[in-house]
PDB file of C-alpha atoms in Angstrom:
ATOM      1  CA  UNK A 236       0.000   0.000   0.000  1.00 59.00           C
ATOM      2  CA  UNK A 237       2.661   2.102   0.491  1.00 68.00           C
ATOM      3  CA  UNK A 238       4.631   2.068  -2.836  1.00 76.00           C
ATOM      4  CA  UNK A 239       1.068   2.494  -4.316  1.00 77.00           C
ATOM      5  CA  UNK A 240       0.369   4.900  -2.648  1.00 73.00           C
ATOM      6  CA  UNK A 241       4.069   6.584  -3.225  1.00 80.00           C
ATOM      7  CA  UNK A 242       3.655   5.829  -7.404  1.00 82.00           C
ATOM      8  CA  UNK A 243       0.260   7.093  -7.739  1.00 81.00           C
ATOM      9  CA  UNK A 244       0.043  10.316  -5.009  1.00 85.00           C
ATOM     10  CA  UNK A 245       3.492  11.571  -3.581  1.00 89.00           C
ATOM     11  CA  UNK A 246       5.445  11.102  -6.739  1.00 91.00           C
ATOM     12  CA  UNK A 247       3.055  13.118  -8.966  1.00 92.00           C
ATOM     13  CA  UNK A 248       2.703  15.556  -6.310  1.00 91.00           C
ATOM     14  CA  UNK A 249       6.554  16.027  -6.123  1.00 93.00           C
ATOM     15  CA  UNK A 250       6.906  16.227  -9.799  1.00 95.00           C
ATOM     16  CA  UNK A 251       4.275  19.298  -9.950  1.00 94.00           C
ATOM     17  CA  UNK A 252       6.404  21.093  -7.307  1.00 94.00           C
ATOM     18  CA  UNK A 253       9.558  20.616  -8.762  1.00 95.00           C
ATOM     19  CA  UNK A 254       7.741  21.955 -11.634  1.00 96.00           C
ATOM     20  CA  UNK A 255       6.957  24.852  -9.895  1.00 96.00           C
ATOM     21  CA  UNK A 256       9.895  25.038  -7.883  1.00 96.00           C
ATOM     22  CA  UNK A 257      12.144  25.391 -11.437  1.00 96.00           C
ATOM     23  CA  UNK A 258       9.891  27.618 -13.269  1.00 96.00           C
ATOM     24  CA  UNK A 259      10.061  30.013 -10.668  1.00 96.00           C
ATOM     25  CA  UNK A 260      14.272  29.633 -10.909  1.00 95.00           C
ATOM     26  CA  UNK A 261      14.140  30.458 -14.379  1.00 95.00           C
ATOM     27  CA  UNK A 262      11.667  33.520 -14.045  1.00 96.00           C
ATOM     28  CA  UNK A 263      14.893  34.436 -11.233  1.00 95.00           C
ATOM     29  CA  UNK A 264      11.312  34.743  -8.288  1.00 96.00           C
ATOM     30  CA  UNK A 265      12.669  35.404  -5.004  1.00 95.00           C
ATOM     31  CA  UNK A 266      12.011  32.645  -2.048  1.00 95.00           C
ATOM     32  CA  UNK A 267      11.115  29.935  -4.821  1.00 95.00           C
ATOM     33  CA  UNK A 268      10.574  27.180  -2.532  1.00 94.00           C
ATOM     34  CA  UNK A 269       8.080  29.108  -0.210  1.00 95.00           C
ATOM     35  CA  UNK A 270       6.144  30.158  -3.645  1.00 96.00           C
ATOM     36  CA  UNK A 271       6.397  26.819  -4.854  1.00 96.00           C
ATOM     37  CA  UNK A 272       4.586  25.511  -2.270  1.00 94.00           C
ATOM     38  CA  UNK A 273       1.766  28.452  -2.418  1.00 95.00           C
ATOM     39  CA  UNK A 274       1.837  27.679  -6.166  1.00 95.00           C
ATOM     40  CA  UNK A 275       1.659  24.254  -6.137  1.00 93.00           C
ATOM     41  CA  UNK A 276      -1.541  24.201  -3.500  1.00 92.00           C
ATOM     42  CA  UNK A 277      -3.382  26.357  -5.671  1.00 94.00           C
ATOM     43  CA  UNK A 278      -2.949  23.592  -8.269  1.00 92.00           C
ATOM     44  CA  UNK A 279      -4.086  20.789  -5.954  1.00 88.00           C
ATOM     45  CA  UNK A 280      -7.152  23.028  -4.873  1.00 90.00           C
ATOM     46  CA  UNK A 281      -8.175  23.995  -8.523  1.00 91.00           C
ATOM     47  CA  UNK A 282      -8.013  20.182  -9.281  1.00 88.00           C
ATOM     48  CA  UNK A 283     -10.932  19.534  -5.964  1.00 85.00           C
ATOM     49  CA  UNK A 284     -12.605  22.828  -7.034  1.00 89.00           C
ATOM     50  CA  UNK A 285     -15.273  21.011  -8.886  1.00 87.00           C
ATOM     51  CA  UNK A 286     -15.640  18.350  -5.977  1.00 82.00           C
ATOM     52  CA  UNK A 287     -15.495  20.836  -3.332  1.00 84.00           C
ATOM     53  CA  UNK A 288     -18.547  22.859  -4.708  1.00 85.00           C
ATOM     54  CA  UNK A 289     -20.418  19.832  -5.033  1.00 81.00           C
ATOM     55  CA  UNK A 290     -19.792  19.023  -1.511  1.00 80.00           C
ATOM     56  CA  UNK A 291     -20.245  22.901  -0.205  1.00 81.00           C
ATOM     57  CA  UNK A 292     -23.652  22.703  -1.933  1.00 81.00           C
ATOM     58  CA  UNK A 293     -24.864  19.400  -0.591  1.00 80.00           C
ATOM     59  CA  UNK A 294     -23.747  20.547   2.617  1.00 78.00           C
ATOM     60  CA  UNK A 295     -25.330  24.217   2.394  1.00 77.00           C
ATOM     61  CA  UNK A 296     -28.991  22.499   1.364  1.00 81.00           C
ATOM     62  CA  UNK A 297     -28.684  19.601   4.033  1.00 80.00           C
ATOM     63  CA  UNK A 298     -28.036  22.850   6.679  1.00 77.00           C
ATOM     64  CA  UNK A 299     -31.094  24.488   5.362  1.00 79.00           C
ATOM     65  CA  UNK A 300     -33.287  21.111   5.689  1.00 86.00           C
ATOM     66  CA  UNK A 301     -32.262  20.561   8.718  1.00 81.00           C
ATOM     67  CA  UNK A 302     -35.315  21.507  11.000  1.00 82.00           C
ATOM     68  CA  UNK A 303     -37.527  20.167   8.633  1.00 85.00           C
ATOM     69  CA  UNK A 304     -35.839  16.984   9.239  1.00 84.00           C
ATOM     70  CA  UNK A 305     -36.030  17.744  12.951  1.00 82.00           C
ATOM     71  CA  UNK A 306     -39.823  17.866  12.548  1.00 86.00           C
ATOM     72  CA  UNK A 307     -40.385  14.418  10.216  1.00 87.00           C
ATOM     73  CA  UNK A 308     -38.326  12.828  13.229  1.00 84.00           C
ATOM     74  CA  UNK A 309     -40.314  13.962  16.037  1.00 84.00           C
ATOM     75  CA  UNK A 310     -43.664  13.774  13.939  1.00 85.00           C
ATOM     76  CA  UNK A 311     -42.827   9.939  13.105  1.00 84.00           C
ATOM     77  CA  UNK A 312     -40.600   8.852  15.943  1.00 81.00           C
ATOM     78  CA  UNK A 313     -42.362   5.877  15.988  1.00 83.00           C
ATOM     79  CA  UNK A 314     -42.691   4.494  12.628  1.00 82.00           C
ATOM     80  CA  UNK A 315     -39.266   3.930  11.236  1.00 84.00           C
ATOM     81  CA  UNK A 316     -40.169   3.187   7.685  1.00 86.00           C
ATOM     82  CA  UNK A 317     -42.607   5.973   7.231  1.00 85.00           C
ATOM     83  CA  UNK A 318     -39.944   8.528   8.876  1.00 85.00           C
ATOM     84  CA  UNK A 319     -37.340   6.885   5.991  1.00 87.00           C
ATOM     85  CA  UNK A 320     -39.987   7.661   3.555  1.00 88.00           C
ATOM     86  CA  UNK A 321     -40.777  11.164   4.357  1.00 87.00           C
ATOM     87  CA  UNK A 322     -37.693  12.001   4.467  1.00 87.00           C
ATOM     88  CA  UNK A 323     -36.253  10.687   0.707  1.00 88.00           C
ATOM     89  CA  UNK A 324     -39.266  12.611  -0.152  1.00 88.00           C
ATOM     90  CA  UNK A 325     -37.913  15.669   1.569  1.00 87.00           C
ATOM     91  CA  UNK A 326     -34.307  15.178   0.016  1.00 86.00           C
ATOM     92  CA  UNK A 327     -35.916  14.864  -3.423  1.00 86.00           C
ATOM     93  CA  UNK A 328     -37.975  18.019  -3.007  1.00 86.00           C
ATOM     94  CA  UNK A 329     -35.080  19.867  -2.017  1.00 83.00           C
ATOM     95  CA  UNK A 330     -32.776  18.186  -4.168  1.00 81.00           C
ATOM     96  CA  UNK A 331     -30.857  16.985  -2.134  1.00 82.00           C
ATOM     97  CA  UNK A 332     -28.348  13.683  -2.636  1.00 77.00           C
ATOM     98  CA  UNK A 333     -26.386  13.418   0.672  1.00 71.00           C
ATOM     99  CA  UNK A 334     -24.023  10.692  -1.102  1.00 68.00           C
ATOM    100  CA  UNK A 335     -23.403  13.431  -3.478  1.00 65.00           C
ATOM    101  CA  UNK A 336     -21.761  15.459  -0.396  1.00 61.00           C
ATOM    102  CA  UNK A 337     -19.927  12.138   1.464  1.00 66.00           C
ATOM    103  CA  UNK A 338     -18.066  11.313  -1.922  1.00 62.00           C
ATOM    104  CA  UNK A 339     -16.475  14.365  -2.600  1.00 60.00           C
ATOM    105  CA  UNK A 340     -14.639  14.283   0.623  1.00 64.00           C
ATOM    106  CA  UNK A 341     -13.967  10.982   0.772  1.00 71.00           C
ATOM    107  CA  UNK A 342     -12.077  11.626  -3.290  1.00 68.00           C
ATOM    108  CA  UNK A 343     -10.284  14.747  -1.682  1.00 69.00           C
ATOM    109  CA  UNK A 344      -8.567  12.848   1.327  1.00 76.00           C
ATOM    110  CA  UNK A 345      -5.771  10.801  -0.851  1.00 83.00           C
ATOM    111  CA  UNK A 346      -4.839  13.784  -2.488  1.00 79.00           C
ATOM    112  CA  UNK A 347      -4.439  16.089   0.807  1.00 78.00           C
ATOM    113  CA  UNK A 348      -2.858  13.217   1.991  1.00 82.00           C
ATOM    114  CA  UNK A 349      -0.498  13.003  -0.601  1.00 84.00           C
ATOM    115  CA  UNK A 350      -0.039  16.610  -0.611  1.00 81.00           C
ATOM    116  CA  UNK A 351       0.775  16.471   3.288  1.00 82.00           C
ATOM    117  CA  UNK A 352       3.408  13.678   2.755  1.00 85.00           C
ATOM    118  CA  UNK A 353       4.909  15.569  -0.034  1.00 87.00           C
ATOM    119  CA  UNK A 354       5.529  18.871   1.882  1.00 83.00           C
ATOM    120  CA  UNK A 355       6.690  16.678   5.214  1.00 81.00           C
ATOM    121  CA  UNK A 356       9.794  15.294   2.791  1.00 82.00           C
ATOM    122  CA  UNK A 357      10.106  18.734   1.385  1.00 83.00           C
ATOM    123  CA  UNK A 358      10.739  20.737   4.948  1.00 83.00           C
ATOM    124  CA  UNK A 359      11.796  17.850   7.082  1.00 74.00           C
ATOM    125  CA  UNK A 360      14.792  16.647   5.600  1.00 75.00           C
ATOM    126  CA  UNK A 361      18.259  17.447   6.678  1.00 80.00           C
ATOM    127  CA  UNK A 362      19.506  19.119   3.038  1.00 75.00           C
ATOM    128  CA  UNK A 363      21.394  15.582   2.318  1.00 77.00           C
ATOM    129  CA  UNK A 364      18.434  13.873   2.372  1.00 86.00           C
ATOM    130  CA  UNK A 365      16.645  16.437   0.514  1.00 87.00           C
ATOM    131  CA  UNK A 366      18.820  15.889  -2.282  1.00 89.00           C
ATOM    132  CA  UNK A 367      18.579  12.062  -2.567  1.00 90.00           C
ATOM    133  CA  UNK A 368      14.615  12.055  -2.314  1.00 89.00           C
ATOM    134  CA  UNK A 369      14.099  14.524  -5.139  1.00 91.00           C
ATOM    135  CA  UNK A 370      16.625  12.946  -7.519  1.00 92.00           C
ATOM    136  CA  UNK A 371      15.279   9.713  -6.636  1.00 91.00           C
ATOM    137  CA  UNK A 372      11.660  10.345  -7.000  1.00 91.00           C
ATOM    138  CA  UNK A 373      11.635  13.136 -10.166  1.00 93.00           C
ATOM    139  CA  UNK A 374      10.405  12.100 -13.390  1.00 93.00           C
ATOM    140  CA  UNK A 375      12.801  13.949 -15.627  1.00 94.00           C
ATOM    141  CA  UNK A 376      16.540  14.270 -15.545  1.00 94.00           C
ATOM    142  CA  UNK A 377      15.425  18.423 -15.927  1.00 94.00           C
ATOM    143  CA  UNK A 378      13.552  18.319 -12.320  1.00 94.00           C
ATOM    144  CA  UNK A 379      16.921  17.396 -10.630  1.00 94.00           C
ATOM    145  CA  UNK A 380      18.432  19.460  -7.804  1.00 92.00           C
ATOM    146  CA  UNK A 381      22.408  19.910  -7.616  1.00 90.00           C
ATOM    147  CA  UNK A 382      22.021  21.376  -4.380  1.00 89.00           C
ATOM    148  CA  UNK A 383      19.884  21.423  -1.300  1.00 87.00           C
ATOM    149  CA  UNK A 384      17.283  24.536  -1.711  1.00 89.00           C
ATOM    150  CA  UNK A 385      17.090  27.578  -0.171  1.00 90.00           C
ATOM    151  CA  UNK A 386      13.988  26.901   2.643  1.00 90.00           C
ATOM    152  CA  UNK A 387      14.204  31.103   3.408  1.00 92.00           C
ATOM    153  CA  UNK A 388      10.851  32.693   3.123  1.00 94.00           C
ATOM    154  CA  UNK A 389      10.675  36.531   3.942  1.00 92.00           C
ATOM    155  CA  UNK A 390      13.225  35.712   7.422  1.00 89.00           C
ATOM    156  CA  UNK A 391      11.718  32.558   8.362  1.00 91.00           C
ATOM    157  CA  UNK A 392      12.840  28.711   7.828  1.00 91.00           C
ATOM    158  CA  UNK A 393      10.249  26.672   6.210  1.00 91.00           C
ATOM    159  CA  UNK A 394      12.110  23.783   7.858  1.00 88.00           C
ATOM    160  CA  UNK A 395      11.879  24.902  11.432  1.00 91.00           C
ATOM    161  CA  UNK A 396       9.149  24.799  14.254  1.00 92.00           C
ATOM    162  CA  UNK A 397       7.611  27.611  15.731  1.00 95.00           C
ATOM    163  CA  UNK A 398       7.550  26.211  19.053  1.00 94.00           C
ATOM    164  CA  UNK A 399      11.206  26.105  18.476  1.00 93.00           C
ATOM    165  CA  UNK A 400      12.579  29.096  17.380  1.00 93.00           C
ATOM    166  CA  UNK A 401       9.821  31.234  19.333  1.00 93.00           C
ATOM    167  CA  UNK A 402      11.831  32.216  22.085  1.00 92.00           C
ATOM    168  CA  UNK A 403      14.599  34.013  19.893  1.00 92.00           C
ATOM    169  CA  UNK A 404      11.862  35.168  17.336  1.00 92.00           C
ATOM    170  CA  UNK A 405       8.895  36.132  19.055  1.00 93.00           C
ATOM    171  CA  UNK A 406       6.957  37.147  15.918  1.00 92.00           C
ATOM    172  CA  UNK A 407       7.067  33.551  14.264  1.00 94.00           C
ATOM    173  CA  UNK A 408       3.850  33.467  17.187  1.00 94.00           C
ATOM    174  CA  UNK A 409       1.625  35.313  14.187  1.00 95.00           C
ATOM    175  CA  UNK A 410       1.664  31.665  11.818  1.00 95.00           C
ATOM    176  CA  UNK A 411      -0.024  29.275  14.384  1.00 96.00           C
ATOM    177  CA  UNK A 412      -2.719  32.661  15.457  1.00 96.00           C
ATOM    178  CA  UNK A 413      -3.347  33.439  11.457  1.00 96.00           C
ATOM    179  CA  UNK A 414      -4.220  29.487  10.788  1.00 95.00           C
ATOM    180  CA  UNK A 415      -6.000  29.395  13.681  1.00 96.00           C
ATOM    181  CA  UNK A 416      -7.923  32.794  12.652  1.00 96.00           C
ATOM    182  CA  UNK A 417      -8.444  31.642   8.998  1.00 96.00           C
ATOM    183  CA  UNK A 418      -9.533  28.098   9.729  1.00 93.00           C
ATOM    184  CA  UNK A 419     -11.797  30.011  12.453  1.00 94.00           C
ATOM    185  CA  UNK A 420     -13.278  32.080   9.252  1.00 94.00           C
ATOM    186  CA  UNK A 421     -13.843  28.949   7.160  1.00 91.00           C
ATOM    187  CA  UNK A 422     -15.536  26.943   9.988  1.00 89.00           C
ATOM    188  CA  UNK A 423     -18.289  29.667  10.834  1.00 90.00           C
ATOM    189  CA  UNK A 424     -18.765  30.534   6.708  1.00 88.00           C
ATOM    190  CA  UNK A 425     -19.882  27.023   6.897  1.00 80.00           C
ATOM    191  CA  UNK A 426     -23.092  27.521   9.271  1.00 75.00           C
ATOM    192  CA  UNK A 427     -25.858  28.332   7.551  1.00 62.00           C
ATOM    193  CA  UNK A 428     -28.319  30.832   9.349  1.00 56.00           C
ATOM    194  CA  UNK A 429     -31.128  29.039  10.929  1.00 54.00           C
ATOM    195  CA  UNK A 430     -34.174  29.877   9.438  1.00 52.00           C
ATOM    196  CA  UNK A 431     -36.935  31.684  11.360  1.00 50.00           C
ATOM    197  CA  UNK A 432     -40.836  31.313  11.338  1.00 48.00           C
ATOM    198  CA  UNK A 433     -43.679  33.461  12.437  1.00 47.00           C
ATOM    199  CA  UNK A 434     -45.875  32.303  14.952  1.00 49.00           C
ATOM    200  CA  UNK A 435     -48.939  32.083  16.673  1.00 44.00           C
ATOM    201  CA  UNK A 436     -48.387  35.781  17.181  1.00 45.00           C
ATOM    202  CA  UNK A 437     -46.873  37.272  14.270  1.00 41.00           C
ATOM    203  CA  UNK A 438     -43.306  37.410  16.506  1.00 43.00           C
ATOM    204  CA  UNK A 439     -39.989  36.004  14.692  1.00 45.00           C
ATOM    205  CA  UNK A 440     -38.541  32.809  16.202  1.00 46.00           C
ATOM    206  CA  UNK A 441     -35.956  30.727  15.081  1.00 44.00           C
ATOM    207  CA  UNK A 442     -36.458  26.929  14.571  1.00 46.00           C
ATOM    208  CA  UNK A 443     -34.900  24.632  17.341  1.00 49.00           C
ATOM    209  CA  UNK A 444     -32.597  22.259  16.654  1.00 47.00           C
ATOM    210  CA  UNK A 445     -31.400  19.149  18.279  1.00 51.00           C
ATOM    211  CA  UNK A 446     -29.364  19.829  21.864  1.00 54.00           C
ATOM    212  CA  UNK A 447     -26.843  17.788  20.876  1.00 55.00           C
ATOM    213  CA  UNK A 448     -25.903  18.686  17.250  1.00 56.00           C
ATOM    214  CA  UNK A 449     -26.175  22.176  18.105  1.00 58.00           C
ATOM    215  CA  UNK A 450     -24.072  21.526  20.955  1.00 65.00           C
ATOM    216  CA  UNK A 451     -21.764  19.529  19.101  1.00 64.00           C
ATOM    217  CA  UNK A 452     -21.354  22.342  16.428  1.00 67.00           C
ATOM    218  CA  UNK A 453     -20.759  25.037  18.271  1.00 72.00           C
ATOM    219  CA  UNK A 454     -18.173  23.530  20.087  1.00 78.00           C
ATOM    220  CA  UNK A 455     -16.397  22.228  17.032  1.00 80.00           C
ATOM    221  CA  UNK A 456     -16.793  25.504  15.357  1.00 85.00           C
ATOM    222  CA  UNK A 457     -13.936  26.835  18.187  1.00 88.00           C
ATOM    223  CA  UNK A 458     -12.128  23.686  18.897  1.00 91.00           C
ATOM    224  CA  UNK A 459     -10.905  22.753  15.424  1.00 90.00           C
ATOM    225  CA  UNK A 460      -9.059  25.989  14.919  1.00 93.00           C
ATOM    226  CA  UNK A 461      -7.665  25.610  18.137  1.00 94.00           C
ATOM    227  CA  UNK A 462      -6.262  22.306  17.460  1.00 94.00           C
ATOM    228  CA  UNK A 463      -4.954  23.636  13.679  1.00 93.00           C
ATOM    229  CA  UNK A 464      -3.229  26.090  15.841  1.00 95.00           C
ATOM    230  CA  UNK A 465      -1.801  24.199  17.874  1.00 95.00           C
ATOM    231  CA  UNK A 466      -0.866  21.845  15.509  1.00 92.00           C
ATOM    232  CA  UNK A 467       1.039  24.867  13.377  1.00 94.00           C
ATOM    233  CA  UNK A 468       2.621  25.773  16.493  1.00 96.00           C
ATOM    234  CA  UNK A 469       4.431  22.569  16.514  1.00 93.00           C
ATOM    235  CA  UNK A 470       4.874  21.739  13.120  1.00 90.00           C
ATOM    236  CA  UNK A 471       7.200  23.321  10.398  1.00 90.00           C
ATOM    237  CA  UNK A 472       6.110  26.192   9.028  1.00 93.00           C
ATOM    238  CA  UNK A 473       6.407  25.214   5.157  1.00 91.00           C
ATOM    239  CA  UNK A 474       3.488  22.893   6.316  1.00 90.00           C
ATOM    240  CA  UNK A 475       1.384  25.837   7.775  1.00 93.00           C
ATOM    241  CA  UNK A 476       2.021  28.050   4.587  1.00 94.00           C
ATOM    242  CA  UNK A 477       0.241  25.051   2.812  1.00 92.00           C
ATOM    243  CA  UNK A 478      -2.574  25.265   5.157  1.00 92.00           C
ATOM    244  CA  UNK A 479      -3.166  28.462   5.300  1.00 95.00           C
ATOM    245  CA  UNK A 480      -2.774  28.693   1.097  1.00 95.00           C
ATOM    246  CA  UNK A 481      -5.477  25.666   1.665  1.00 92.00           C
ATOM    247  CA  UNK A 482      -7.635  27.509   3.952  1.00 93.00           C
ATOM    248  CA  UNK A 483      -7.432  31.074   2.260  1.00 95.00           C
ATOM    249  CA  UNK A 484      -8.674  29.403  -1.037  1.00 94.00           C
ATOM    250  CA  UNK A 485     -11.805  27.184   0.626  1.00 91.00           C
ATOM    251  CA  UNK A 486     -12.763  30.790   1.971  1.00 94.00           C
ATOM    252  CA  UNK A 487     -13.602  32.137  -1.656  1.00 94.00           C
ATOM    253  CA  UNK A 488     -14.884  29.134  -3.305  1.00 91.00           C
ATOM    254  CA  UNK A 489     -17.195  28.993  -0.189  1.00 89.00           C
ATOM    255  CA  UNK A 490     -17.908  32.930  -0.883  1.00 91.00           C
ATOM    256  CA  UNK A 491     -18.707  32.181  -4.258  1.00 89.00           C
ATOM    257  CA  UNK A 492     -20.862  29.540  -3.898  1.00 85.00           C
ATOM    258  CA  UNK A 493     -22.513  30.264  -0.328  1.00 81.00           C
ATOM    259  CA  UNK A 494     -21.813  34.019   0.329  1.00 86.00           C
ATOM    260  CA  UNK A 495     -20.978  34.966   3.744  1.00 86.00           C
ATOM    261  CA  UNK A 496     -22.898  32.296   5.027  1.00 83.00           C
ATOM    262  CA  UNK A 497     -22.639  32.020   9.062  1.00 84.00           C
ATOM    263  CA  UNK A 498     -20.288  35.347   8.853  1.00 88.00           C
ATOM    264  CA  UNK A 499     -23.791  37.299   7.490  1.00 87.00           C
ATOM    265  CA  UNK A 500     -25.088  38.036  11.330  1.00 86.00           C
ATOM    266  CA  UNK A 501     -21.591  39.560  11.948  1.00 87.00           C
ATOM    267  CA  UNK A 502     -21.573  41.722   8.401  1.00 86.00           C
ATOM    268  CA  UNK A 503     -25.086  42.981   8.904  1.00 87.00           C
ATOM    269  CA  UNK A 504     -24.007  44.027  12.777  1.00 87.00           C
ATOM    270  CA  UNK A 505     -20.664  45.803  11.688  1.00 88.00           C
ATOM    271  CA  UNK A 506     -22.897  47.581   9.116  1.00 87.00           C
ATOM    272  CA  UNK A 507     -25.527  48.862  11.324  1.00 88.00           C
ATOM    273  CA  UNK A 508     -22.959  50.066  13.730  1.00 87.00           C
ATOM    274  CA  UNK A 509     -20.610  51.824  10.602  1.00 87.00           C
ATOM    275  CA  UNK A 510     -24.308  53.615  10.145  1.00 87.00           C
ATOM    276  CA  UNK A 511     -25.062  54.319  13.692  1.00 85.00           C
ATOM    277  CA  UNK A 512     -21.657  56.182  14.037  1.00 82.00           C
ATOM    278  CA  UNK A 513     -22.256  58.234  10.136  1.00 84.00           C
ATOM    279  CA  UNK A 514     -25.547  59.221  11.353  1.00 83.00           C
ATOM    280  CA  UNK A 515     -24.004  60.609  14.451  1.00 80.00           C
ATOM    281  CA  UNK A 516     -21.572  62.639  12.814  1.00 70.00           C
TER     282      UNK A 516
END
């Protein structure tokens, strides 16, 4: 399983960067390696972009359904098959397919996988090393490296940890706080706005959902970027420049395709207070 999945994933993946990585030599672009790696993410994410909108849309419509779906379970707790029913006959009228959302992820994993390996080998590897793997595992003679490369990127090591080097660079702080802060961003443009209903008296309310999913997301919408962060703390930083490229990208295909999404509460309150403050002045 390995060599498979070294032959069909890693080695492609390191082929592109090297790609990259000379392209950028020839056109004489400063910090190639650090670019390369921005470069070559953007690649891997234009190659999901068609599975990630199918799975952002799926997800966005099985959001919306969701209290409906609330109500068939309550309203038929006790009859299993008419609950399964009711419910295909909810997905259809919504058009909804939630295999249609599962398979795009599951498609996506090898390839982040492979991507993750890739960049490991790429920043982890005492410059000896470096050389051997690339040689070893390039395609063409062209994509060969005399010499370890350069892992400088605007001051910082792409190699090193910033748990490591914090105490002599204090600033190197910013890279686990910005992936925390743009997974953070990603997470809550995800949420969907619960929709609201009138009732008996004409007053807005919002439509409960279950305790424990709400719970459940609410938590998760804070803990993941935590963990990210942490993670980015204590892994090297080339790895957290491809996260972040990752990240900064799923934030505007998910603004294309859902708008602001759960981030619409906070843009309509930061406009009504830029107003409040015009209006007094």
């Amino acid at each position: 399983m390995s060599n498979i999945f070294n032959s069909f994933l890693v080695e492609p993946i390191l082929n592109v960067l090297l790609l990259i990585y000379h392209g950028l030599l020839f056109l004489h672009i400063p910090y190639p390696l650090g670019f390369s790696i921005i470069g070559l993410t953007i690649v891997i994410r234009l190659v999901l972009y068609p599975l990630t909108s199918s799975y952002l849309k799926t997800a966005a419509k099985m959001q919306k359904i969701a209290p409906h779906l609330s109500k068939l379970k309550e309203k038929h707790k006790s009859d299993a098959k008419k609950l399964q029913s009711e419910t295909m006959k909810l997905y259809k009228e919504h058009g909804v397919n939630p295999a249609a959302g599962c398979l795009p992820s599951l498609l996506q994993l090898p390839i982040i996988w492979g991507l993750y390996a890739v960049l490991q080998k790429v920043v982890a590897l005492d410059p000896k090393q470096t050389v051997s793997y690339i040689n070893g595992n390039s395609y063409f003679s062209f994509l060969h490296v005399s010499k370890p490369w350069d892992q400088n990127f605007f001051g910082v090591t792409l190699g090193q940890h910033p748990s490591v080097i914090v105490s002599v660079m204090p600033l190197v702080l910013f890279v686990p706080l910005l992936t925390a802060f743009f997974q953070f961003i990603q997470s809550k443009m995800m949420l969907v706005p619960p929709p609201v209903a009138d009732d008996a008296k004409g007053k807005k309310k919002e439509e409960k959902k279950d305790d424990f999913a709400a719970s459940f997301q609410s938590q998760s919408l804070y803990i993941f970027p935590i963990m990210i962060g942490f993670f980015s703390y204590s892994f090297p930083i080339g790895l957290s420049l491809y996260w972040n490229t990752f990240t900064i990208f799923g934030i505007l295909q998910q603004y294309r395709i859902q708008g602001w999404g759960g981030l619409e509460s906070w843009k309509k309150a930061l406009n009504e207070k830029i107003r409040a403050k015009n209006n007094k002045q």
